[in-house]
Amino acid sequence: MSEVIVELSDGFQSKFPVGTTLQDVLSSIYGIDADRAIVAKVDGELVDLTQKLERDCKLEIVTFGSDEGKETYWHSASHIMASAVQMLFPKAKFAIGPAINEGFYYDFDVDKPFTPDDLERIEEKMHKIIEMNLPFFRNEITKSEAVLLFTELDEKYKREILEDITDETVTVYRHGNFVDLCRGPHIANTGKIKAFKLLSIAGAYWHGDEKNKMLQRIYGIAFETQKELDDYLHRIEEAQKRDHRKIGKELDLFSLHEQHAGPGLVYWHPKGATIRRIIEDFWKDEHIKRGYELVITPHIAKSDLWKTSGHYSFFRENMFVLEVEDQEYVLKPMNCPGHILIYQTKMRSYRELPIKFAELGTVYRYERSGTLMGMLRVRGFTQDDAHIFCTPEQAPEEILKVLDFAMLMLKTFGYEEFEINLSVRDSQHKENYLGTDEMWELAESALSSALNARGLKYIRMEGEAVFYGPKIDIKLLDALGRPWQGPTIQFDFNEPKNFNVTYIGQDGQEHEVVMIHHVVLGAIERFFGGLIEHYAGAFPVWLAPVQARILPVTSDLDDYAKMIKDEMLKLGIRVEADLRSEKLGFKIREAQLEKVPYMLIVGKREAEGKTASVRLRSGEDLGPMPIQDIIERINTEIDQKK
Ligand SMILES: [Zn+2]
Ligand SMILES: [Zn+2]
């Protein structure tokens, strides 16, 4: 019998008879450890473990730990779910069932929407199918055979999918009586799924197009152990509790009015606007301290400006365009061209550089309505934008300063962990990028040196830079360890050229300026949405829209409560007095739900002693304290941004 040589990624080689299944190959190499395999990779291609060895090859084990392993695992679970649905709802038609970022879904065409009870029944069936440990069979058939098969099965969505396939052969996968058109690969047996949960039901249009029929989508998740599943479910429960849309409503911070005013546009309520003002004031002060000048630019500009900047050609589909007096205008999607116009009102000398403009610039970008999400993905948002115009020699120092600045901002808002990416050009294909070699080298080294100088870990993303310059992206990890898009520091070799942005150098000649865009928070809306979830709505004292609330025990203490309130207001504390004739316990509970950091309870004794009993939102009781001490304590926390 002829043999083939199998080589592992570590170089280990072994011989096997032709026709040995990959499962057997892995078992003979890894022993019991081969159980971890979800699928395998043969010469870089993902394949089922039931496939047989045909030729010499490089073999890799793919486990749940890898993205490909998870994808296969989750996608296979979607087949199992579909087969359960078929058993319970024989008339159901099947659309698609991919793995997603976390878990999987399948879209079904059914007579009436699924109910939570249906989900339970489907789960039960799935457990049975998993217990039966049915093998997944792969069949390669011709396209016309597939058309025949899915016509017989009356699966119109599968037939539609087939129409778009140009290959002559396709694969179908079968387990039990369920057959699906699928490229694969899949797990070897249904029993491989150890723990799963169906999470939710949603309506979804076929092909995402609302002109098509609305299908029923079931989302699910699966793991190799019950513990992993439990941990995951706990995490999403926590995340749901922290959902900024939910907390935003509960704490009266903001609203969206999709129907009446349009999707992706945020209305900031007084409390949300208060927090935003504090963030913005802090942001402005810190920029001014660092030599930035604040500017303001209009919300619309003629198309001409965006043609010069280049956005009109490469960003057109994301811009809102309007006609005014036969002129085409654009709602600004970026602030940069405006800052360039201000820079160019004078001849600039190297002695003036760096010139740094900053603006909380509200921009509008057209995003498809299906992609919008609360405050995180919107159509109107405020960039905490800044542009540095400097000489090449100044660039490294400026980058270091921006990096320090960004880190200080993030840490002030309680973020301690980050994921940092440095996107550089593909050095094999330099022709795809604007700007000289010299400029790219200078810029990339300025960015990496700054990260190295501060000992920050980062991933160098080769070939990930946009065509006009390298950049640093910083993601902040929140209290649940989830990453949020934060600061960006971006070199730009495009705009200075398009607008001919220059300065007069020491040599008396005109030189092209180095332009650096940066945001130290990201979009204010997205940053705020993230902040709500990070703090779960319990904003630290310096940000809390109401820092203290005075709760008189009886109404004859109202005057004393008002007196404390006035005194605190005078000293800049955001304070309220709850003078409603409600029970104290009720008022405390309400203040706690509103996450007010300080509750000052005043009774007769407190009024006589010019004190208040202090209760924190954590439930901790500090006992009676002199009013002056309370004010000092709160003001110290505000100063220290706690
Ligand atoms: Zn499949
Ligand atoms: Zn910019």
PDB file of N, CA and C in Angstrom, residues 586-616:
ATOM      1  N   PHE A 586     -37.879  55.543  50.521  1.00  0.00           N
ATOM      2  CA  PHE A 586     -38.202  55.641  49.104  1.00  0.00           C
ATOM      3  C   PHE A 586     -37.240  56.596  48.405  1.00  0.00           C
ATOM      4  N   LYS A 587     -36.988  57.730  49.058  1.00  0.00           N
ATOM      5  CA  LYS A 587     -36.080  58.727  48.456  1.00  0.00           C
ATOM      6  C   LYS A 587     -34.658  58.174  48.321  1.00  0.00           C
ATOM      7  N   ILE A 588     -34.234  57.444  49.344  1.00  0.00           N
ATOM      8  CA  ILE A 588     -32.881  56.867  49.307  1.00  0.00           C
ATOM      9  C   ILE A 588     -32.776  55.878  48.150  1.00  0.00           C
ATOM     10  N   ARG A 589     -33.810  55.052  48.070  1.00  0.00           N
ATOM     11  CA  ARG A 589     -33.784  54.035  47.023  1.00  0.00           C
ATOM     12  C   ARG A 589     -33.734  54.684  45.642  1.00  0.00           C
ATOM     13  N   GLU A 590     -34.495  55.753  45.478  1.00  0.00           N
ATOM     14  CA  GLU A 590     -34.518  56.413  44.176  1.00  0.00           C
ATOM     15  C   GLU A 590     -33.153  57.037  43.852  1.00  0.00           C
ATOM     16  N   ALA A 591     -32.559  57.687  44.846  1.00  0.00           N
ATOM     17  CA  ALA A 591     -31.242  58.298  44.634  1.00  0.00           C
ATOM     18  C   ALA A 591     -30.215  57.229  44.273  1.00  0.00           C
ATOM     19  N   GLN A 592     -30.373  56.063  44.916  1.00  0.00           N
ATOM     20  CA  GLN A 592     -29.438  54.969  44.644  1.00  0.00           C
ATOM     21  C   GLN A 592     -29.602  54.455  43.213  1.00  0.00           C
ATOM     22  N   LEU A 593     -30.858  54.315  42.793  1.00  0.00           N
ATOM     23  CA  LEU A 593     -31.119  53.863  41.415  1.00  0.00           C
ATOM     24  C   LEU A 593     -30.589  54.871  40.405  1.00  0.00           C
ATOM     25  N   GLU A 594     -30.648  56.149  40.787  1.00  0.00           N
ATOM     26  CA  GLU A 594     -30.117  57.183  39.886  1.00  0.00           C
ATOM     27  C   GLU A 594     -28.605  57.306  40.012  1.00  0.00           C
ATOM     28  N   LYS A 595     -28.010  56.511  40.879  1.00  0.00           N
ATOM     29  CA  LYS A 595     -26.566  56.427  41.065  1.00  0.00           C
ATOM     30  C   LYS A 595     -25.961  57.759  41.489  1.00  0.00           C
ATOM     31  N   VAL A 596     -26.689  58.480  42.349  1.00  0.00           N
ATOM     32  CA  VAL A 596     -26.170  59.724  42.916  1.00  0.00           C
ATOM     33  C   VAL A 596     -25.085  59.351  43.931  1.00  0.00           C
ATOM     34  N   PRO A 597     -23.852  59.876  43.782  1.00  0.00           N
ATOM     35  CA  PRO A 597     -22.758  59.419  44.648  1.00  0.00           C
ATOM     36  C   PRO A 597     -22.976  59.725  46.137  1.00  0.00           C
ATOM     37  N   TYR A 598     -23.481  60.929  46.451  1.00  0.00           N
ATOM     38  CA  TYR A 598     -23.634  61.316  47.861  1.00  0.00           C
ATOM     39  C   TYR A 598     -25.084  61.590  48.218  1.00  0.00           C
ATOM     40  N   MET A 599     -25.568  60.944  49.279  1.00  0.00           N
ATOM     41  CA  MET A 599     -26.886  61.271  49.815  1.00  0.00           C
ATOM     42  C   MET A 599     -26.672  61.893  51.184  1.00  0.00           C
ATOM     43  N   LEU A 600     -27.211  63.085  51.379  1.00  0.00           N
ATOM     44  CA  LEU A 600     -27.061  63.769  52.662  1.00  0.00           C
ATOM     45  C   LEU A 600     -28.413  63.746  53.370  1.00  0.00           C
ATOM     46  N   ILE A 601     -28.501  62.939  54.406  1.00  0.00           N
ATOM     47  CA  ILE A 601     -29.770  62.787  55.108  1.00  0.00           C
ATOM     48  C   ILE A 601     -29.779  63.745  56.303  1.00  0.00           C
ATOM     49  N   VAL A 602     -30.807  64.592  56.359  1.00  0.00           N
ATOM     50  CA  VAL A 602     -30.851  65.556  57.452  1.00  0.00           C
ATOM     51  C   VAL A 602     -32.119  65.393  58.283  1.00  0.00           C
ATOM     52  N   GLY A 603     -31.903  65.198  59.592  1.00  0.00           N
ATOM     53  CA  GLY A 603     -32.986  65.124  60.569  1.00  0.00           C
ATOM     54  C   GLY A 603     -32.799  66.265  61.562  1.00  0.00           C
ATOM     55  N   LYS A 604     -33.553  66.216  62.627  1.00  0.00           N
ATOM     56  CA  LYS A 604     -33.495  67.279  63.633  1.00  0.00           C
ATOM     57  C   LYS A 604     -32.099  67.426  64.225  1.00  0.00           C
ATOM     58  N   ARG A 605     -31.539  66.262  64.587  1.00  0.00           N
ATOM     59  CA  ARG A 605     -30.218  66.293  65.218  1.00  0.00           C
ATOM     60  C   ARG A 605     -29.159  66.907  64.314  1.00  0.00           C
ATOM     61  N   GLU A 606     -29.222  66.519  63.024  1.00  0.00           N
ATOM     62  CA  GLU A 606     -28.261  67.048  62.055  1.00  0.00           C
ATOM     63  C   GLU A 606     -28.429  68.563  61.924  1.00  0.00           C
ATOM     64  N   ALA A 607     -29.703  69.032  61.906  1.00  0.00           N
ATOM     65  CA  ALA A 607     -29.954  70.461  61.746  1.00  0.00           C
ATOM     66  C   ALA A 607     -29.374  71.230  62.938  1.00  0.00           C
ATOM     67  N   GLU A 608     -29.551  70.660  64.119  1.00  0.00           N
ATOM     68  CA  GLU A 608     -29.014  71.343  65.310  1.00  0.00           C
ATOM     69  C   GLU A 608     -27.496  71.390  65.276  1.00  0.00           C
ATOM     70  N   GLY A 609     -26.872  70.323  64.830  1.00  0.00           N
ATOM     71  CA  GLY A 609     -25.410  70.255  64.845  1.00  0.00           C
ATOM     72  C   GLY A 609     -24.765  70.774  63.573  1.00  0.00           C
ATOM     73  N   LYS A 610     -25.565  71.342  62.663  1.00  0.00           N
ATOM     74  CA  LYS A 610     -25.039  71.801  61.359  1.00  0.00           C
ATOM     75  C   LYS A 610     -24.271  70.680  60.652  1.00  0.00           C
ATOM     76  N   THR A 611     -24.878  69.509  60.640  1.00  0.00           N
ATOM     77  CA  THR A 611     -24.255  68.355  59.978  1.00  0.00           C
ATOM     78  C   THR A 611     -25.259  67.719  59.019  1.00  0.00           C
ATOM     79  N   ALA A 612     -24.805  66.662  58.382  1.00  0.00           N
ATOM     80  CA  ALA A 612     -25.699  65.801  57.600  1.00  0.00           C
ATOM     81  C   ALA A 612     -25.156  64.387  57.697  1.00  0.00           C
ATOM     82  N   SER A 613     -26.051  63.415  57.705  1.00  0.00           N
ATOM     83  CA  SER A 613     -25.599  62.019  57.705  1.00  0.00           C
ATOM     84  C   SER A 613     -25.337  61.604  56.263  1.00  0.00           C
ATOM     85  N   VAL A 614     -24.120  61.145  56.042  1.00  0.00           N
ATOM     86  CA  VAL A 614     -23.714  60.878  54.663  1.00  0.00           C
ATOM     87  C   VAL A 614     -23.844  59.404  54.331  1.00  0.00           C
ATOM     88  N   ARG A 615     -24.532  59.156  53.237  1.00  0.00           N
ATOM     89  CA  ARG A 615     -24.668  57.790  52.749  1.00  0.00           C
ATOM     90  C   ARG A 615     -24.166  57.765  51.316  1.00  0.00           C
ATOM     91  N   LEU A 616     -23.308  56.798  50.998  1.00  0.00           N
ATOM     92  CA  LEU A 616     -22.787  56.690  49.627  1.00  0.00           C
ATOM     93  C   LEU A 616     -23.687  55.770  48.807  1.00  0.00           C
TER      94      LEU A 616
END
